[in-house]
Each structure stands twice: as C-alpha cells, then as structure tokens.
JSON list of C-alpha atoms in Angstrom, two decimals:
[
{"chain": "A", "resi": 37, "resn": "MET", "atom": "CA", "xyz": [7.55, -60.92, -116.10]},
{"chain": "A", "resi": 38, "resn": "ALA", "atom": "CA", "xyz": [4.74, -62.53, -114.15]},
{"chain": "A", "resi": 39, "resn": "ILE", "atom": "CA", "xyz": [3.74, -60.68, -110.74]},
{"chain": "A", "resi": 40, "resn": "THR", "atom": "CA", "xyz": [2.08, -61.86, -107.79]},
{"chain": "A", "resi": 41, "resn": "PRO", "atom": "CA", "xyz": [-1.40, -60.19, -107.67]},
{"chain": "A", "resi": 42, "resn": "VAL", "atom": "CA", "xyz": [-1.89, -57.63, -104.93]},
{"chain": "A", "resi": 43, "resn": "LYS", "atom": "CA", "xyz": [-5.14, -59.57, -103.80]},
{"chain": "A", "resi": 44, "resn": "THR", "atom": "CA", "xyz": [-2.82, -62.62, -103.14]},
{"chain": "A", "resi": 45, "resn": "LEU", "atom": "CA", "xyz": [-0.61, -60.70, -101.16]},
{"chain": "A", "resi": 46, "resn": "VAL", "atom": "CA", "xyz": [-3.25, -59.18, -99.13]},
{"chain": "A", "resi": 47, "resn": "GLU", "atom": "CA", "xyz": [-4.61, -62.77, -98.64]},
{"chain": "A", "resi": 48, "resn": "GLU", "atom": "CA", "xyz": [-1.28, -64.29, -97.71]},
{"chain": "A", "resi": 49, "resn": "ALA", "atom": "CA", "xyz": [-0.67, -61.15, -95.03]},
{"chain": "A", "resi": 50, "resn": "LYS", "atom": "CA", "xyz": [-4.27, -61.82, -93.48]},
{"chain": "A", "resi": 51, "resn": "LYS", "atom": "CA", "xyz": [-3.13, -65.30, -92.64]},
{"chain": "A", "resi": 52, "resn": "GLU", "atom": "CA", "xyz": [-0.19, -63.85, -90.63]},
{"chain": "A", "resi": 53, "resn": "ILE", "atom": "CA", "xyz": [-1.58, -60.83, -88.90]},
{"chain": "A", "resi": 54, "resn": "THR", "atom": "CA", "xyz": [-4.32, -59.99, -86.38]},
{"chain": "A", "resi": 55, "resn": "THR", "atom": "CA", "xyz": [-7.48, -58.46, -87.54]},
{"chain": "A", "resi": 56, "resn": "LEU", "atom": "CA", "xyz": [-10.04, -56.88, -85.07]},
{"chain": "A", "resi": 57, "resn": "ASP", "atom": "CA", "xyz": [-13.51, -56.31, -85.86]},
{"chain": "A", "resi": 58, "resn": "GLN", "atom": "CA", "xyz": [-14.52, -52.75, -85.57]},
{"chain": "A", "resi": 59, "resn": "ASP", "atom": "CA", "xyz": [-16.37, -53.15, -82.03]},
{"chain": "A", "resi": 60, "resn": "LYS", "atom": "CA", "xyz": [-13.43, -54.82, -80.43]},
{"chain": "A", "resi": 61, "resn": "ALA", "atom": "CA", "xyz": [-10.96, -52.38, -81.89]},
{"chain": "A", "resi": 62, "resn": "GLN", "atom": "CA", "xyz": [-13.11, -49.33, -80.71]},
{"chain": "A", "resi": 63, "resn": "ALA", "atom": "CA", "xyz": [-13.41, -51.29, -77.05]},
{"chain": "A", "resi": 64, "resn": "MET", "atom": "CA", "xyz": [-9.58, -51.54, -77.20]},
{"chain": "A", "resi": 65, "resn": "VAL", "atom": "CA", "xyz": [-9.06, -47.76, -77.92]},
{"chain": "A", "resi": 66, "resn": "ASP", "atom": "CA", "xyz": [-11.79, -46.72, -75.35]},
{"chain": "A", "resi": 67, "resn": "ALA", "atom": "CA", "xyz": [-9.84, -48.86, -72.70]},
{"chain": "A", "resi": 68, "resn": "GLY", "atom": "CA", "xyz": [-6.66, -47.16, -73.31]},
{"chain": "A", "resi": 69, "resn": "GLU", "atom": "CA", "xyz": [-5.08, -50.33, -74.65]},
{"chain": "A", "resi": 70, "resn": "ALA", "atom": "CA", "xyz": [-4.75, -49.29, -78.15]},
{"chain": "A", "resi": 71, "resn": "MET", "atom": "CA", "xyz": [-4.68, -46.45, -80.77]},
{"chain": "A", "resi": 72, "resn": "PHE", "atom": "CA", "xyz": [-6.03, -46.00, -84.20]},
{"chain": "A", "resi": 73, "resn": "VAL", "atom": "CA", "xyz": [-3.54, -45.35, -86.79]},
{"chain": "A", "resi": 74, "resn": "ASP", "atom": "CA", "xyz": [-5.05, -44.03, -90.22]},
{"chain": "A", "resi": 75, "resn": "ILE", "atom": "CA", "xyz": [-2.65, -44.97, -93.12]},
{"chain": "A", "resi": 76, "resn": "ARG", "atom": "CA", "xyz": [-4.58, -43.40, -95.75]},
{"chain": "A", "resi": 77, "resn": "ASP", "atom": "CA", "xyz": [-3.20, -40.88, -98.00]},
{"chain": "A", "resi": 78, "resn": "ILE", "atom": "CA", "xyz": [-3.72, -37.10, -96.91]},
{"chain": "A", "resi": 79, "resn": "ARG", "atom": "CA", "xyz": [-6.05, -36.43, -99.81]},
{"chain": "A", "resi": 80, "resn": "GLU", "atom": "CA", "xyz": [-8.20, -39.32, -98.69]},
{"chain": "A", "resi": 81, "resn": "LEU", "atom": "CA", "xyz": [-8.46, -37.84, -95.37]},
{"chain": "A", "resi": 82, "resn": "GLU", "atom": "CA", "xyz": [-9.61, -34.56, -96.90]},
{"chain": "A", "resi": 83, "resn": "ARG", "atom": "CA", "xyz": [-12.03, -35.99, -99.26]},
{"chain": "A", "resi": 84, "resn": "GLU", "atom": "CA", "xyz": [-13.84, -38.65, -96.99]},
{"chain": "A", "resi": 85, "resn": "GLY", "atom": "CA", "xyz": [-13.19, -37.49, -93.48]},
{"chain": "A", "resi": 86, "resn": "ARG", "atom": "CA", "xyz": [-11.17, -38.55, -90.46]},
{"chain": "A", "resi": 87, "resn": "MET", "atom": "CA", "xyz": [-11.96, -40.95, -87.61]},
{"chain": "A", "resi": 88, "resn": "PRO", "atom": "CA", "xyz": [-11.97, -39.09, -84.26]},
{"chain": "A", "resi": 89, "resn": "GLY", "atom": "CA", "xyz": [-8.54, -39.66, -82.28]},
{"chain": "A", "resi": 90, "resn": "ALA", "atom": "CA", "xyz": [-6.84, -41.45, -84.91]},
{"chain": "A", "resi": 91, "resn": "VAL", "atom": "CA", "xyz": [-3.23, -40.75, -85.46]},
{"chain": "A", "resi": 92, "resn": "HIS", "atom": "CA", "xyz": [-2.21, -40.18, -89.19]},
{"chain": "A", "resi": 93, "resn": "GLY", "atom": "CA", "xyz": [0.77, -42.38, -90.42]},
{"chain": "A", "resi": 94, "resn": "PRO", "atom": "CA", "xyz": [0.72, -42.33, -94.22]},
{"chain": "A", "resi": 95, "resn": "ARG", "atom": "CA", "xyz": [1.45, -45.90, -95.64]},
{"chain": "A", "resi": 96, "resn": "GLY", "atom": "CA", "xyz": [4.56, -44.68, -97.15]},
{"chain": "A", "resi": 97, "resn": "MET", "atom": "CA", "xyz": [6.08, -43.37, -94.04]},
{"chain": "A", "resi": 98, "resn": "LEU", "atom": "CA", "xyz": [5.18, -46.10, -91.49]},
{"chain": "A", "resi": 99, "resn": "GLU", "atom": "CA", "xyz": [8.41, -48.05, -91.00]},
{"chain": "A", "resi": 100, "resn": "PHE", "atom": "CA", "xyz": [10.29, -44.70, -90.88]},
{"chain": "A", "resi": 101, "resn": "TRP", "atom": "CA", "xyz": [8.03, -42.98, -88.24]},
{"chain": "A", "resi": 102, "resn": "ILE", "atom": "CA", "xyz": [7.84, -46.14, -85.98]},
{"chain": "A", "resi": 103, "resn": "ASP", "atom": "CA", "xyz": [11.51, -47.05, -86.08]},
{"chain": "A", "resi": 104, "resn": "PRO", "atom": "CA", "xyz": [13.12, -45.08, -83.14]},
{"chain": "A", "resi": 105, "resn": "GLU", "atom": "CA", "xyz": [16.46, -45.10, -84.96]},
{"chain": "A", "resi": 106, "resn": "SER", "atom": "CA", "xyz": [15.07, -43.44, -88.22]},
{"chain": "A", "resi": 107, "resn": "PRO", "atom": "CA", "xyz": [15.57, -39.64, -88.63]},
{"chain": "A", "resi": 108, "resn": "TYR", "atom": "CA", "xyz": [11.96, -39.40, -89.50]},
{"chain": "A", "resi": 109, "resn": "HIS", "atom": "CA", "xyz": [10.73, -41.05, -86.07]},
{"chain": "A", "resi": 110, "resn": "LYS", "atom": "CA", "xyz": [7.55, -39.78, -84.58]},
{"chain": "A", "resi": 111, "resn": "PRO", "atom": "CA", "xyz": [7.49, -40.04, -80.77]},
{"chain": "A", "resi": 112, "resn": "VAL", "atom": "CA", "xyz": [3.60, -40.75, -80.87]},
{"chain": "A", "resi": 113, "resn": "PHE", "atom": "CA", "xyz": [4.72, -44.21, -81.98]},
{"chain": "A", "resi": 114, "resn": "ASP", "atom": "CA", "xyz": [6.47, -44.85, -78.66]},
{"chain": "A", "resi": 115, "resn": "THR", "atom": "CA", "xyz": [3.93, -46.76, -77.08]},
{"chain": "A", "resi": 116, "resn": "ASP", "atom": "CA", "xyz": [2.94, -49.86, -75.47]},
{"chain": "A", "resi": 117, "resn": "LYS", "atom": "CA", "xyz": [-0.59, -49.45, -76.94]},
{"chain": "A", "resi": 118, "resn": "THR", "atom": "CA", "xyz": [-1.49, -51.71, -79.69]},
{"chain": "A", "resi": 119, "resn": "LEU", "atom": "CA", "xyz": [-1.46, -49.80, -83.03]},
{"chain": "A", "resi": 120, "resn": "ILE", "atom": "CA", "xyz": [-4.56, -50.85, -84.90]},
{"chain": "A", "resi": 121, "resn": "LEU", "atom": "CA", "xyz": [-4.01, -49.72, -88.52]},
{"chain": "A", "resi": 122, "resn": "PHE", "atom": "CA", "xyz": [-6.75, -48.91, -90.94]},
{"chain": "A", "resi": 123, "resn": "CYS", "atom": "CA", "xyz": [-7.04, -47.71, -94.69]},
{"chain": "A", "resi": 124, "resn": "ALA", "atom": "CA", "xyz": [-9.93, -47.51, -96.91]},
{"chain": "A", "resi": 125, "resn": "GLY", "atom": "CA", "xyz": [-10.92, -50.80, -97.28]},
{"chain": "A", "resi": 126, "resn": "ALA", "atom": "CA", "xyz": [-8.24, -53.17, -95.24]},
{"chain": "A", "resi": 127, "resn": "TRP", "atom": "CA", "xyz": [-5.97, -53.97, -98.16]},
{"chain": "A", "resi": 128, "resn": "ARG", "atom": "CA", "xyz": [-3.14, -51.44, -97.45]},
{"chain": "A", "resi": 129, "resn": "SER", "atom": "CA", "xyz": [-3.48, -51.90, -93.76]},
{"chain": "A", "resi": 130, "resn": "ALA", "atom": "CA", "xyz": [-3.08, -55.89, -94.01]},
{"chain": "A", "resi": 131, "resn": "LEU", "atom": "CA", "xyz": [0.14, -55.14, -96.09]},
{"chain": "A", "resi": 132, "resn": "ALA", "atom": "CA", "xyz": [1.38, -52.45, -93.74]},
{"chain": "A", "resi": 133, "resn": "VAL", "atom": "CA", "xyz": [0.65, -54.63, -90.53]},
{"chain": "A", "resi": 134, "resn": "LYS", "atom": "CA", "xyz": [2.55, -57.42, -92.05]},
{"chain": "A", "resi": 135, "resn": "ALA", "atom": "CA", "xyz": [5.51, -54.98, -93.03]},
{"chain": "A", "resi": 136, "resn": "LEU", "atom": "CA", "xyz": [5.64, -53.84, -89.32]},
{"chain": "A", "resi": 137, "resn": "GLN", "atom": "CA", "xyz": [5.49, -57.42, -87.86]},
{"chain": "A", "resi": 138, "resn": "ASP", "atom": "CA", "xyz": [8.51, -58.14, -90.17]},
{"chain": "A", "resi": 139, "resn": "ILE", "atom": "CA", "xyz": [10.64, -55.51, -88.90]},
{"chain": "A", "resi": 140, "resn": "GLY", "atom": "CA", "xyz": [9.70, -56.51, -85.33]},
{"chain": "A", "resi": 141, "resn": "VAL", "atom": "CA", "xyz": [6.65, -54.43, -84.30]},
{"chain": "A", "resi": 142, "resn": "GLU", "atom": "CA", "xyz": [4.59, -56.74, -81.99]},
{"chain": "A", "resi": 143, "resn": "ASN", "atom": "CA", "xyz": [1.69, -54.70, -80.66]},
{"chain": "A", "resi": 144, "resn": "ILE", "atom": "CA", "xyz": [-0.08, -54.37, -84.19]},
{"chain": "A", "resi": 145, "resn": "ALA", "atom": "CA", "xyz": [-3.30, -55.14, -85.70]},
{"chain": "A", "resi": 146, "resn": "GLU", "atom": "CA", "xyz": [-5.56, -54.02, -88.47]},
{"chain": "A", "resi": 147, "resn": "MET", "atom": "CA", "xyz": [-9.30, -52.99, -88.27]},
{"chain": "A", "resi": 148, "resn": "GLU", "atom": "CA", "xyz": [-11.58, -55.23, -90.46]},
{"chain": "A", "resi": 149, "resn": "GLY", "atom": "CA", "xyz": [-13.18, -53.44, -93.13]},
{"chain": "A", "resi": 150, "resn": "GLY", "atom": "CA", "xyz": [-11.35, -50.26, -92.99]},
{"chain": "A", "resi": 151, "resn": "PHE", "atom": "CA", "xyz": [-12.55, -46.49, -93.15]},
{"chain": "A", "resi": 152, "resn": "GLY", "atom": "CA", "xyz": [-15.04, -47.52, -95.66]},
{"chain": "A", "resi": 153, "resn": "SER", "atom": "CA", "xyz": [-17.03, -49.95, -93.41]},
{"chain": "A", "resi": 154, "resn": "TRP", "atom": "CA", "xyz": [-16.43, -47.72, -90.53]},
{"chain": "A", "resi": 155, "resn": "LYS", "atom": "CA", "xyz": [-18.23, -44.89, -92.43]},
{"chain": "A", "resi": 156, "resn": "LYS", "atom": "CA", "xyz": [-20.94, -47.04, -93.92]},
{"chain": "A", "resi": 157, "resn": "GLN", "atom": "CA", "xyz": [-21.92, -48.21, -90.58]},
{"chain": "A", "resi": 158, "resn": "GLY", "atom": "CA", "xyz": [-22.70, -44.68, -89.39]},
{"chain": "A", "resi": 159, "resn": "ARG", "atom": "CA", "xyz": [-19.87, -44.48, -87.03]},
{"chain": "A", "resi": 160, "resn": "SER", "atom": "CA", "xyz": [-18.22, -41.08, -85.97]},
{"chain": "A", "resi": 161, "resn": "VAL", "atom": "CA", "xyz": [-16.31, -39.05, -88.61]},
{"chain": "A", "resi": 162, "resn": "GLU", "atom": "CA", "xyz": [-14.76, -35.79, -88.66]}
]
C-alpha cells in the first residue's frame, strides 16, 4: 500500500493556509487580535519550555476542544481572535490549521518556523 508522505501533506496544506512570520504573529498577539496556541505534546513543553502566554491545545484534542458542541469543548477557544497555532517545526501546525479550516474555523493561522525557530532566535521562553 502506497501512502502519501507526510512532507507532501504538509506542503499541500501550506498552499491553503495562512502562515505568519514570527514578528507579525507577535504583533497580532500584542495588539489583542490573536492568541498563540501551542499544539505540542505536554512532554515537549516540559522538556523544551513554553512560550509565555500561549494556550496549550494538544494536536490530538484541537477539534474536540474548539468545537462548542463537543463534550470536551474548552471555553478559551470561544474567541474572535485569530488562533495562531505552532508546534516544534511547523509541520503539525500546518496540518492542524488545515484540519480546523476544514471544519469551518476561519480565524486561524500558523506561526512560521514553530517553537524551535522561536527558541533559536532567542525569543522569550518559560
């Protein structure tokens, strides 16, 4: 059975989603227009640190936490702000943004480079 490589899926998703550079993403958050959503696994957060102020929404639960009709819905996602998703390297976030767009979420984007790039640039980490 041939499968589509995940790299191909990410490339295709990135053609259909909004990717914000880190300065633009931070400016939107600072202006109160957006919020960062860290979709990394909890073990990654514990090992690598966290972006100050980011909401944690693990990749495996995003659709459930965002859907207001889900029994797992989290009120923090009831917002008109743009949700700016990030993971370690901007692969999972691309797929997650595409999946959320597919269920009707409109105010959604990903952050270019992910947390790895954020940290490498010396930006704030807790």
